[in-house]
XYZ file of C-alpha atoms in Angstrom:
767
model
C 24.027 21.848 -15.412
C 22.312 19.675 -17.339
C 23.274 15.816 -17.588
C 21.940 13.110 -19.082
C 18.657 12.136 -18.243
C 18.013 8.531 -16.462
C 15.456 6.913 -18.867
C 16.863 7.815 -22.010
C 13.684 9.171 -23.531
C 13.757 11.539 -26.313
C 12.348 15.202 -25.753
C 9.083 14.981 -27.595
C 7.853 18.200 -29.313
C 5.914 20.607 -27.230
C 2.745 20.526 -29.825
C 3.127 16.259 -29.313
C 3.307 16.732 -25.574
C 0.493 18.513 -25.181
C -1.528 15.924 -27.248
C -5.553 16.223 -27.972
C -5.350 20.343 -26.627
C -2.706 20.724 -30.018
C -1.173 23.383 -27.744
C 2.673 24.172 -28.813
C 5.132 26.102 -28.057
C 3.485 29.176 -29.684
C 0.568 29.485 -27.915
C 1.506 31.732 -24.793
C 0.020 31.355 -21.416
C -3.220 33.850 -20.741
C -0.751 35.535 -17.913
C 1.919 36.767 -20.330
C 0.114 40.029 -21.728
C 0.772 41.677 -18.223
C 4.179 39.905 -18.129
C 7.547 41.449 -18.279
C 7.424 39.401 -21.922
C 4.717 41.480 -23.105
C 3.128 39.838 -26.102
C 6.555 37.984 -27.071
C 5.907 33.818 -27.586
C 8.537 31.566 -28.561
C 8.183 28.152 -30.680
C 10.206 25.184 -30.634
C 12.130 26.197 -33.077
C 12.740 29.741 -32.302
C 13.897 27.892 -28.843
C 16.848 25.572 -30.858
C 17.319 28.508 -33.113
C 18.742 30.822 -30.242
C 20.160 27.730 -28.403
C 22.209 26.734 -31.390
C 22.762 30.314 -32.653
C 26.133 30.755 -33.545
C 27.641 34.239 -32.856
C 29.133 36.255 -36.630
C 31.474 38.747 -36.239
C 33.162 40.478 -39.027
C 35.922 41.610 -37.017
C 36.866 38.737 -34.069
C 39.039 40.944 -32.162
C 36.685 43.434 -32.260
C 35.913 43.031 -28.979
C 33.303 45.788 -28.271
C 30.969 44.471 -30.840
C 31.682 40.775 -29.302
C 30.507 42.215 -25.690
C 27.363 43.906 -27.340
C 26.473 40.783 -29.736
C 26.862 38.473 -26.557
C 24.823 41.190 -24.008
C 22.100 41.409 -26.907
C 22.455 37.262 -27.082
C 22.244 36.878 -23.166
C 19.261 39.306 -23.236
C 17.602 37.705 -25.649
C 18.282 34.070 -23.716
C 16.866 35.821 -19.929
C 13.471 37.029 -22.082
C 13.140 33.330 -23.732
C 14.054 31.932 -19.837
C 11.200 34.462 -17.750
C 8.649 33.629 -20.889
C 9.066 29.828 -19.724
C 9.038 30.434 -16.348
C 5.984 32.322 -16.390
C 4.792 29.426 -18.840
C 6.176 27.156 -15.827
C 4.043 28.939 -13.391
C 1.236 28.377 -15.523
C 1.555 24.765 -15.735
C 2.722 24.603 -11.863
C -0.709 25.963 -11.559
C -2.123 23.620 -13.312
C -1.133 20.736 -12.212
C -1.968 21.870 -8.366
C -5.513 22.913 -9.517
C -5.653 18.786 -11.172
C -3.283 17.726 -8.168
C -6.418 18.568 -5.821
C -8.976 17.340 -7.677
C -7.922 14.210 -7.827
C -7.148 13.988 -4.497
C -11.067 15.049 -3.535
C -11.935 12.642 -6.024
C -9.846 9.883 -4.509
C -11.377 11.067 -1.505
C -14.818 10.754 -2.165
C -13.866 7.361 -4.346
C -12.645 5.836 -1.108
C -15.448 6.853 1.022
C -18.042 5.315 -1.357
C -16.193 2.563 -1.583
C -15.906 2.458 2.313
C -19.380 3.110 2.477
C -19.946 0.143 -0.750
C -18.163 -2.373 1.509
C -20.059 -1.840 4.377
C -23.502 -2.586 2.530
C -22.115 -5.262 0.912
C -21.115 -6.985 4.036
C -24.595 -5.779 5.784
C -26.730 -7.296 2.610
C -24.810 -10.166 2.747
C -25.428 -10.800 6.761
C -28.980 -10.525 6.141
C -28.787 -12.793 3.294
C -26.769 -15.356 5.066
C -29.736 -14.964 8.023
C -32.459 -14.988 5.569
C -30.796 -18.260 3.729
C -30.532 -19.926 7.837
C -33.975 -19.166 8.699
C -35.544 -20.213 5.261
C -33.574 -23.641 5.742
C -34.348 -24.160 9.585
C -38.615 -23.074 8.206
C -38.516 -25.632 5.195
C -36.725 -28.470 7.429
C -39.813 -27.551 10.285
C -42.606 -27.463 7.480
C -41.131 -31.212 6.136
C -41.498 -32.106 9.557
C -44.771 -30.616 10.470
C -45.775 -32.187 7.161
C -45.003 -35.448 7.759
C -46.771 -35.185 11.589
C -49.284 -34.301 10.154
C -49.840 -37.323 7.458
C -48.851 -39.615 10.131
C -51.562 -38.050 12.356
C -53.723 -38.455 9.954
C -53.098 -42.163 9.128
C -53.731 -42.827 12.704
C -56.754 -40.643 12.945
C -58.122 -42.830 9.501
C -57.596 -46.521 11.573
C -58.947 -45.160 14.742
C -61.844 -43.989 13.086
C -62.242 -47.537 10.899
C -61.534 -49.540 14.106
C -64.260 -46.989 15.894
C -66.853 -48.343 13.086
C -65.871 -51.507 13.800
C -66.328 -51.908 17.211
C -69.990 -49.954 17.045
C -70.913 -52.723 13.887
C -70.093 -55.304 16.546
C -71.669 -53.584 19.758
C -74.653 -53.274 17.878
C -74.603 -57.100 17.172
C -74.070 -57.956 20.666
C -76.627 -55.839 21.851
C -79.586 -57.539 19.457
C -78.061 -60.666 20.223
C -78.126 -60.145 24.208
C -81.802 -59.122 23.467
C -82.445 -62.018 21.903
C -80.885 -63.966 24.842
C -82.594 -62.173 27.241
C -85.881 -62.866 25.694
C -85.579 -66.210 25.010
C -83.990 -66.825 28.706
C -87.888 -65.143 29.915
C -89.729 -67.326 27.634
C -87.267 -70.075 29.521
C -88.514 -68.675 32.563
C -92.315 -68.622 31.911
C -91.571 -72.295 30.634
C -90.538 -73.255 33.538
C -92.961 -71.072 35.789
C -94.399 -74.298 37.505
C -91.022 -75.109 39.289
C -91.188 -72.608 42.626
C -88.246 -73.440 43.306
C -86.533 -72.119 40.381
C -88.712 -69.426 39.646
C -88.167 -67.995 43.247
C -84.179 -68.794 42.818
C -83.897 -66.916 38.948
C -86.281 -64.022 41.296
C -83.546 -63.996 43.450
C -80.875 -64.267 40.923
C -82.478 -61.194 38.468
C -82.060 -59.186 41.522
C -78.918 -60.139 42.109
C -78.419 -59.122 38.680
C -79.974 -55.548 39.049
C -77.674 -55.342 42.535
C -75.097 -56.347 40.110
C -75.476 -54.062 37.573
C -75.637 -51.015 39.538
C -72.482 -52.128 40.739
C -71.320 -52.314 37.358
C -72.504 -49.144 36.482
C -70.419 -47.732 39.559
C -67.412 -50.178 38.513
C -67.939 -48.551 34.785
C -68.019 -44.576 36.221
C -64.506 -45.745 38.038
C -63.096 -47.215 35.210
C -63.465 -44.210 32.822
C -61.238 -42.659 35.181
C -58.585 -45.659 35.144
C -59.029 -45.505 30.783
C -57.235 -42.216 31.287
C -54.476 -44.014 31.987
C -54.648 -46.755 29.194
C -53.342 -45.378 26.484
C -50.703 -47.919 26.053
C -53.336 -51.147 26.022
C -54.357 -50.166 23.085
C -52.909 -53.147 21.429
C -54.450 -55.527 24.145
C -57.903 -53.831 23.003
C -57.703 -55.466 19.425
C -56.708 -59.036 21.226
C -59.419 -58.796 22.987
C -62.099 -57.697 20.346
C -60.634 -61.252 18.656
C -61.063 -63.357 21.776
C -64.714 -61.216 22.130
C -65.428 -62.769 18.579
C -64.353 -66.101 19.730
C -66.273 -66.180 22.679
C -69.416 -64.054 21.025
C -68.919 -68.128 18.776
C -69.252 -70.006 21.901
C -72.084 -68.086 23.088
C -74.115 -68.277 20.358
C -73.353 -72.180 19.904
C -74.077 -72.245 23.597
C -77.759 -70.800 22.874
C -78.510 -72.619 20.467
C -77.612 -75.780 23.023
C -79.952 -74.382 25.745
C -82.686 -73.605 23.114
C -82.666 -76.756 22.091
C -82.798 -78.638 25.877
C -85.320 -75.947 26.450
C -87.303 -77.789 23.764
C -86.150 -81.083 24.950
C -87.527 -79.923 28.215
C -90.745 -78.718 26.954
C -91.418 -82.018 24.958
C -90.102 -84.302 27.601
C -92.293 -83.025 30.683
C -91.147 -85.783 32.220
C -87.530 -85.084 32.291
C -87.486 -81.831 33.709
C -86.714 -83.223 37.164
C -84.075 -84.909 35.855
C -82.878 -81.934 34.238
C -83.109 -79.632 36.891
C -79.475 -80.236 37.827
C -78.416 -79.647 34.897
C -80.509 -76.653 34.638
C -78.977 -75.225 37.489
C -75.578 -75.909 36.081
C -76.625 -74.031 32.802
C -78.265 -71.349 34.596
C -74.833 -71.060 36.440
C -72.851 -71.024 33.171
C -75.368 -68.373 32.106
C -74.501 -66.222 34.583
C -71.093 -66.507 34.255
C -71.416 -65.664 30.579
C -73.744 -62.984 31.470
C -71.095 -61.646 34.016
C -68.347 -62.014 30.634
C -71.232 -60.450 28.487
C -71.000 -57.222 31.078
C -67.312 -57.357 31.258
C -67.174 -57.332 27.909
C -69.903 -54.845 27.533
C -68.100 -52.654 30.150
C -64.618 -52.875 28.170
C -66.581 -51.854 24.802
C -67.638 -48.677 26.807
C -64.569 -48.055 27.525
C -63.216 -48.695 24.267
C -65.950 -45.853 23.012
C -65.071 -43.505 25.503
C -61.619 -44.195 24.652
C -62.709 -43.726 20.855
C -64.201 -40.514 21.560
C -60.875 -39.195 23.585
C -59.093 -40.099 20.387
C -61.767 -38.197 18.127
C -60.994 -35.592 20.188
C -57.640 -35.522 19.969
C -57.941 -35.401 16.336
C -59.311 -32.178 15.932
C -57.231 -30.907 17.845
C -54.661 -32.345 15.621
C -56.237 -31.064 12.853
C -56.269 -27.718 14.510
C -53.104 -27.608 14.892
C -52.459 -28.471 11.544
C -54.371 -25.974 10.283
C -52.368 -23.640 12.224
C -48.756 -24.730 11.054
C -50.341 -24.709 7.744
C -51.232 -20.552 8.705
C -47.624 -20.407 10.004
C -46.331 -21.762 6.962
C -47.965 -20.032 4.565
C -47.003 -16.722 7.082
C -43.253 -17.884 6.226
C -43.485 -18.503 2.466
C -44.516 -14.745 2.734
C -41.838 -13.375 4.552
C -39.602 -15.108 2.327
C -40.983 -13.674 -0.879
C -40.464 -10.248 1.142
C -36.885 -10.692 1.937
C -36.465 -12.106 -1.736
C -37.424 -9.188 -2.702
C -35.222 -6.989 -0.721
C -32.546 -8.921 -2.012
C -33.528 -8.242 -5.695
C -33.566 -4.473 -4.631
C -30.105 -4.473 -2.985
C -28.916 -6.576 -5.726
C -29.731 -3.203 -7.528
C -28.737 -1.342 -5.406
C -25.297 -2.819 -5.691
C -24.981 -3.049 -9.246
C -25.724 0.975 -9.860
C -23.556 1.287 -6.494
C -21.094 -0.599 -8.627
C -21.141 1.862 -11.614
C -21.131 4.722 -10.288
C -18.210 3.840 -8.593
C -16.559 2.767 -12.149
C -17.444 6.110 -13.271
C -15.544 7.551 -10.532
C -12.827 5.148 -11.926
C -13.073 6.235 -15.414
C -13.003 10.131 -13.716
C -9.860 9.375 -11.490
C -8.169 7.857 -14.397
C -8.751 11.012 -16.907
C -7.249 12.805 -13.999
C -4.218 10.856 -13.551
C -3.136 10.975 -17.317
C -4.457 14.448 -16.984
C -2.040 15.307 -14.472
C 0.601 12.868 -15.536
C 0.232 15.164 -18.809
C 0.830 18.181 -16.855
C 3.868 17.157 -15.153
C 5.502 15.659 -17.928
C 5.005 19.462 -19.441
C 6.372 20.666 -15.978
C 9.427 18.367 -16.638
C 10.216 19.028 -19.985
C 9.828 22.785 -19.655
C 12.512 22.615 -16.582
C 14.550 20.882 -18.706
C 15.025 23.335 -21.482
C 15.056 26.153 -19.149
C 17.777 23.979 -17.118
C 19.527 23.283 -20.282
C 18.934 27.547 -21.379
C 20.609 28.169 -17.947
C 23.327 26.087 -18.341
C 23.777 27.319 -22.231
C 24.204 30.954 -20.405
C 26.877 29.498 -18.125
C 28.874 27.915 -20.397
C 28.893 31.043 -22.801
C 30.112 33.080 -19.598
C 32.400 30.272 -18.484
C 32.616 31.213 -15.146
C 32.640 29.074 -12.122
C 29.683 28.523 -10.039
C 29.859 29.309 -6.800
C 27.754 27.948 -3.663
C 27.914 29.313 0.037
C 27.140 27.623 2.510
C 26.657 29.085 6.243
C 27.507 26.608 9.076
C 24.820 26.396 11.873
C 25.626 27.425 15.701
C 27.345 25.043 17.673
C 27.258 24.554 21.261
C 30.971 25.715 21.681
C 29.933 28.799 19.807
C 30.064 32.053 21.524
C 26.997 33.311 23.271
C 23.658 33.959 21.226
C 23.728 37.670 22.706
C 25.171 39.074 20.070
C 23.737 40.355 16.642
C 23.420 38.106 13.934
C 25.959 38.802 11.274
C 24.474 37.662 8.292
C 20.631 37.951 6.767
C 19.446 37.248 3.903
C 17.272 38.504 1.231
C 13.761 38.036 0.504
C 13.342 39.429 -2.474
C 12.305 37.470 -5.740
C 15.618 38.344 -7.534
C 18.266 37.199 -4.637
C 15.985 34.394 -2.779
C 17.984 31.540 -2.281
C 21.219 33.434 -3.789
C 21.821 36.529 -2.205
C 23.683 37.134 1.105
C 24.451 40.387 3.454
C 27.181 40.368 6.082
C 27.361 43.265 8.555
C 30.417 44.122 9.783
C 31.195 47.148 12.115
C 27.381 48.572 11.480
C 28.142 48.589 7.833
C 26.264 46.042 5.537
C 28.282 43.595 2.378
C 25.873 42.317 0.098
C 26.853 39.081 -2.327
C 24.993 37.211 -5.181
C 26.141 33.463 -5.505
C 24.837 31.194 -7.902
C 23.250 29.549 -4.842
C 23.112 30.248 -0.542
C 22.419 27.508 2.079
C 21.214 29.199 5.360
C 22.615 27.543 8.655
C 18.995 24.987 8.467
C 19.854 23.222 5.297
C 20.164 19.682 5.398
C 23.116 17.508 3.651
C 20.366 16.120 1.301
C 19.403 19.514 0.025
C 22.902 20.764 -0.472
C 23.248 17.333 -2.884
C 20.287 17.802 -4.838
C 22.191 20.843 -6.360
C 24.921 19.495 -7.598
C 23.372 16.589 -9.184
C 23.579 17.139 -12.369
C 27.116 18.226 -11.892
C 27.856 14.528 -10.328
C 25.501 13.226 -13.701
C 28.063 15.309 -16.131
C 30.865 13.325 -14.888
C 29.046 9.958 -16.586
C 27.882 12.076 -19.951
C 32.196 12.394 -20.541
C 32.846 16.247 -18.935
C 35.223 16.751 -16.640
C 34.150 17.633 -12.994
C 35.555 19.601 -10.192
C 34.228 20.620 -6.386
C 36.085 21.882 -3.785
C 35.410 23.642 -0.433
C 37.146 26.881 0.469
C 36.768 28.478 3.779
C 38.355 29.266 7.514
C 39.133 26.727 9.954
C 35.790 25.399 11.525
C 33.464 26.569 9.203
C 32.619 23.114 8.406
C 34.157 22.325 4.744
C 34.910 18.581 5.719
C 31.517 17.908 6.865
C 30.137 19.691 3.335
C 32.064 16.831 1.891
C 32.547 13.768 3.913
C 29.455 14.483 6.627
C 29.459 12.063 10.066
C 30.421 8.740 10.006
C 27.840 6.158 10.982
C 24.941 8.770 10.095
C 22.919 8.181 7.031
C 21.147 11.190 7.116
C 24.136 13.149 7.494
C 26.503 11.646 4.335
C 28.569 14.675 2.753
C 28.733 15.456 -1.069
C 31.310 12.820 -1.500
C 29.352 9.848 -0.292
C 26.297 10.969 -1.968
C 27.478 11.385 -5.450
C 29.725 7.670 -5.335
C 25.943 6.677 -4.443
C 24.520 8.404 -7.832
C 27.578 7.640 -10.244
C 27.085 3.800 -9.183
C 22.760 3.341 -9.180
C 23.271 5.591 -12.514
C 25.332 2.883 -13.617
C 23.112 0.270 -13.013
C 20.778 1.814 -14.327
C 22.166 2.226 -17.355
C 23.209 -0.967 -17.908
C 20.009 -1.875 -20.274
C 20.260 0.197 -22.506
C 23.494 -0.519 -23.462
C 26.382 1.037 -21.604
C 29.348 -0.510 -19.266
C 31.624 1.541 -16.654
C 34.647 1.339 -15.677
C 35.641 3.321 -12.086
C 39.660 3.922 -10.762
C 40.155 5.734 -7.884
C 42.568 7.801 -6.192
C 42.769 9.550 -2.989
C 45.781 12.198 -2.427
C 46.708 14.748 0.442
C 48.916 18.219 -0.250
C 50.850 18.791 2.911
C 53.089 21.330 3.235
C 53.555 21.779 -0.650
C 53.966 17.593 -0.258
C 51.830 15.047 -2.087
C 51.402 12.007 0.130
C 49.619 9.247 -1.765
C 46.601 8.250 0.898
C 46.208 4.544 -0.367
C 49.444 3.603 -0.265
C 50.189 0.216 1.083
C 54.143 1.133 1.487
C 54.337 2.789 4.822
C 57.738 4.166 4.040
C 56.446 5.896 1.076
C 53.348 7.844 3.216
C 55.778 8.072 5.635
C 56.845 11.900 6.865
C 60.225 12.950 8.143
C 61.249 16.236 9.091
C 58.049 17.736 6.874
C 59.447 15.529 3.613
C 57.573 12.854 2.395
C 59.297 9.659 2.252
C 58.381 9.406 -1.661
C 58.313 12.064 -4.401
C 55.303 12.740 -6.893
C 55.359 14.743 -10.056
C 52.322 16.308 -11.630
C 51.920 16.131 -15.633
C 49.518 17.669 -17.936
C 49.008 16.352 -21.340
C 48.004 18.333 -24.562
C 44.202 16.967 -23.998
C 44.276 18.460 -20.712
C 44.563 15.370 -18.675
C 46.430 15.494 -15.795
C 48.900 12.524 -14.260
C 50.344 12.127 -10.612
C 53.343 9.965 -11.204
C 53.420 6.797 -9.249
C 49.991 7.393 -7.226
C 48.045 4.407 -6.230
C 45.154 4.175 -8.797
C 42.247 1.263 -7.886
C 39.637 0.020 -9.917
C 36.468 -0.400 -8.090
C 32.921 -1.985 -8.698
C 30.600 -0.474 -5.993
C 30.256 2.579 -3.500
C 30.969 -0.181 -1.048
C 34.402 -0.728 -2.151
C 35.034 3.254 -2.486
C 33.647 3.611 1.244
C 36.199 1.215 2.199
C 39.127 3.802 0.463
C 37.617 6.562 2.555
C 37.791 5.066 5.727
C 41.162 3.991 4.920
C 42.267 7.536 3.687
C 40.512 9.559 6.426
C 42.786 7.780 8.998
C 46.096 8.509 6.554
C 45.022 12.046 6.751
C 46.904 14.658 8.694
C 44.723 16.209 10.823
C 45.616 18.309 14.073
C 44.701 20.312 17.469
C 44.528 24.020 17.347
C 42.724 26.868 19.233
C 40.122 26.975 15.979
C 39.480 23.455 16.064
C 39.929 20.496 17.985
C 40.186 18.480 14.805
C 41.374 20.671 11.972
C 42.401 19.314 8.407
C 45.727 20.375 8.051
C 46.162 19.007 4.068
C 44.285 19.390 0.708
C 42.837 16.303 0.316
C 41.813 15.173 -3.197
C 39.473 12.516 -4.351
C 40.026 11.346 -7.922
C 37.541 8.692 -10.098
C 37.965 8.680 -13.382
C 34.930 7.015 -15.275
C 35.288 4.991 -18.642
C 31.913 4.769 -20.509
C 31.393 2.293 -23.252
C 28.033 1.770 -25.412
C 27.923 -1.389 -26.677
C 24.629 -1.792 -27.700
C 23.496 -1.467 -31.749
C 22.775 2.042 -31.125
C 23.514 4.706 -29.152
C 21.385 6.334 -26.452
C 23.952 8.618 -25.494
C 22.818 11.967 -25.276
C 18.945 10.742 -26.135
C 20.190 10.531 -30.047
C 20.236 7.409 -31.602
C 22.975 7.135 -34.329
C 24.169 3.953 -36.108
C 26.523 1.749 -34.011
C 30.146 2.155 -36.100
C 32.799 -0.150 -36.365
C 34.678 0.614 -33.091
C 32.606 1.573 -29.523
C 31.989 4.808 -28.413
C 33.742 6.199 -25.625
C 32.928 8.108 -23.063
C 35.633 9.234 -20.663
C 34.852 11.823 -17.652
C 36.794 12.951 -14.540
C 35.109 13.810 -11.003
C 37.435 15.923 -8.531
C 35.994 16.372 -4.880
C 38.713 18.338 -2.880
C 38.612 19.272 0.694
C 40.952 22.081 0.849
C 42.519 22.757 4.493
C 41.549 25.654 6.114
C 42.822 28.972 6.131
C 43.262 30.763 9.720
C 45.201 33.707 10.834
C 48.000 32.781 13.035
C 46.898 34.739 15.963
C 44.171 33.488 16.551
C 45.261 29.924 15.774
C 48.205 29.957 18.151
C 50.128 27.615 16.171
C 53.696 26.646 16.713
C 56.180 24.506 15.862
C 54.979 22.097 13.734
C 51.264 23.687 13.575
C 53.096 26.896 12.353
C 54.438 25.125 9.853
C 51.618 23.775 8.367
C 49.506 26.701 8.929
C 52.448 28.735 6.808
C 52.317 26.553 3.690
C 47.992 26.178 4.100
C 47.795 29.939 3.894
C 50.599 30.089 1.108
C 48.805 27.450 -1.354
C 45.690 29.660 -0.895
C 47.332 32.663 -1.863
C 48.582 31.337 -4.610
C 44.497 30.118 -5.180
C 43.800 33.650 -4.609
C 46.426 34.696 -7.587
C 45.284 32.594 -9.704
C 41.614 33.480 -9.245
C 42.142 37.078 -9.497
C 44.777 36.325 -12.524
C 41.893 34.594 -14.677
C 39.225 37.569 -13.395
C 41.834 39.948 -15.242
C 42.750 38.254 -18.236
C 46.027 38.360 -17.404
C 48.464 36.181 -20.267
C 50.008 35.154 -17.552
C 48.231 32.976 -15.003
C 50.792 31.265 -12.027
C 49.418 28.165 -11.448
C 52.817 26.347 -10.716
C 53.681 28.870 -7.580
C 52.294 25.824 -5.647
C 51.227 22.069 -6.156
C 47.431 22.685 -5.499
C 46.891 24.949 -7.973
C 49.066 23.116 -10.454
C 46.986 20.208 -9.951
C 43.927 21.875 -10.135
C 45.049 24.058 -13.476
C 42.793 21.852 -15.710
C 39.953 22.676 -13.315
C 40.427 26.649 -13.470
C 41.931 27.436 -16.607
C 40.584 24.231 -18.604
C 37.491 22.755 -19.694
C 36.105 21.657 -16.715
C 32.772 22.350 -14.688
C 34.188 23.492 -12.009
C 32.393 24.531 -8.655
C 33.023 25.766 -5.304
C 31.738 25.881 -1.834
C 32.689 28.954 -0.304
C 32.027 27.615 3.808
C 30.995 30.380 6.329
C 31.236 30.576 10.290
C 28.376 32.312 11.535
C 30.670 33.241 14.332
C 30.845 37.669 15.235
C 34.336 36.982 16.442
C 35.249 35.040 12.544
C 33.281 38.173 10.840
C 36.673 39.593 9.793
C 37.936 36.067 7.946
C 34.164 35.451 6.739
C 34.283 38.754 4.780
C 37.349 37.868 2.977
C 36.091 34.265 1.965
C 32.514 36.266 0.666
C 35.001 38.380 -1.509
C 37.033 35.818 -2.637
C 34.311 33.325 -3.501
C 32.676 36.602 -5.624
C 35.969 37.014 -7.351
C 36.073 33.469 -8.245
C 32.109 33.865 -9.338
C 33.648 36.666 -11.715
C 36.094 34.163 -13.638
C 35.660 32.984 -17.125
C 37.398 29.806 -17.365
C 37.196 27.837 -21.091
C 33.384 26.595 -22.456
C 33.315 22.309 -21.325
C 33.108 19.636 -23.193
C 32.109 16.354 -23.272
C 35.624 13.637 -23.830
C 34.302 11.644 -26.622
C 36.595 9.013 -28.298
C 36.861 5.442 -29.526
C 38.028 3.325 -27.618
C 41.337 2.383 -26.773
C 43.816 0.512 -24.765
C 43.640 0.363 -21.607
C 44.292 4.429 -20.112
C 45.522 5.114 -16.634
C 43.665 7.561 -14.010
C 44.336 11.437 -14.613
C 42.681 14.520 -12.970
C 40.538 16.497 -14.925
């Protein structure tokens, strides 16, 4: 079944789809040379002409000619489909190849990107460390340069002070020698004075002894001077004091010379002046001691300045070594900068390579998208051709589903009843059943093995559900014996999202598609009804009137009638119809209907459905946009809005069972008889349709009369035949498979879309 695509995109011609390769449908894949199609090629025009071809008959009552033409047409369609399947295989191979190349390139790109990031982080850390080292070295260099400058200034000042002290010491030595000479002259001049001379001799010897003592003290003072660095400031003051004392000494010497001259001139006054001379001699002794102390201090200053000179040389050597260290650091910084430049170049090259890989990935992704688009277009065309064949055949599609083994089933040691062919022709479509050593083979549109999930089953019918939104009448019903899994297929297990059945999943798809089509101007209205046919009586499962839904003695409290109009629509009188806007509302109604449905316990099933459950959704769609995107063909908006009407019937039939196996009695017996009778009427209708009889007994039961438009009208119909894998149910399973094969062979009317102009309010009807 091919429904309206959700994206609303026009299907392009194959020449446009293939793009730069300029490939159209006429260019068949290389593998066609050895395929079943031989050298036959199809163009887009050939396919459209083949799909739109209408049969022309010389005599419309010549069924043999019609059959031959139809077989020839079907043969050409099959040939076209096989050609497209081979083309699809080529596209799939190319897509897989491109996908592998893309994955390899993405893997390499990701590895390269990780390596690039790691290398960039490592280089950033190295650069950060180098920058920190450079900053610390610059701070250290500035600090040492400032220290060096301060040391040079201090050394210059000390040299100047040393020079001035040496000059002062030289002048003092000269003055001391002069004074000593003058003193000797004075001693010679007073040689006549014996006592004075003796005293002076004694004084001279004492001075010599004192000098030797001073020399000893000077050696001791050298050791003390080492700890006298803190007395540097006092030296300058001592120098100033020394200069002042030197002046006073000069004055005193001058006065002494004057007094001595006066003694020479005045010999008579020498005796009177002896006392004065003694005092002066005493003063001279004190001055001499003072001068000796000054000489000692000057010698200490000299040694101190010698030590300072030594320290200054050490400072110069230290500054020189620091300069060498700074030069080494400058060289290391230059090397680090060169490494940084090389790292930047490496990063730039890596980024260029990454950009190239990125462009290559984008190109591969574009090619992959083109291949996927071509594959999707080919699949759409294949589905369209397949749908065309099914519509021309006018048959009912049949899916078979085998229930998995349950813990309560019989022992698995018995031989397996079912097997599944693995050949390409019957893979997924064939099922073989073995009974009494005899093999029975059946082929359906789809066969689901026991391990098939609910999602896999729904995927196969999703396009059929989409057809209801496109304006078709759709009917899906489950058939099979009691306990074969019909209700599980249709409803699933409540509260388990992964095991939702076809009905909840179909509703989710419908409301999601409704939401997606709103931007295109489509507005949908949904109406829902639910009923059951119990003992050939219709019950409204959504009715709020308890008396209407109550059953007494097998008769419902309220009678409902089924009517068909000229357009093939079916209406049930007084049936509760609910307008719904979301899947949550429908789920609430389903839960409410499930609690009202008739179920019972038999020997074949603990919770057996004792009635036929019919869920119906009427879908009315109106395109309010200026241009209609329906069916992918843009048409001008008419004065009246275009409207589509679709109907979705989802039916869970009651299970067929043999009275001998079910053990039904009383009410259960009546229920079983009514169920088997309605299913037997359904079989009679199917057989009459298969034989193309003029009269089809739709009115033999409420079920067949309700489903008349689905079985004999223009509806898209799908039957699920559910099979139990138990060997004890092999007889019932064989009957179900044979019935399903007869259903699959039936021909009904060609489905047609319900398109008309928007009318006033319309109520729900069955397709």
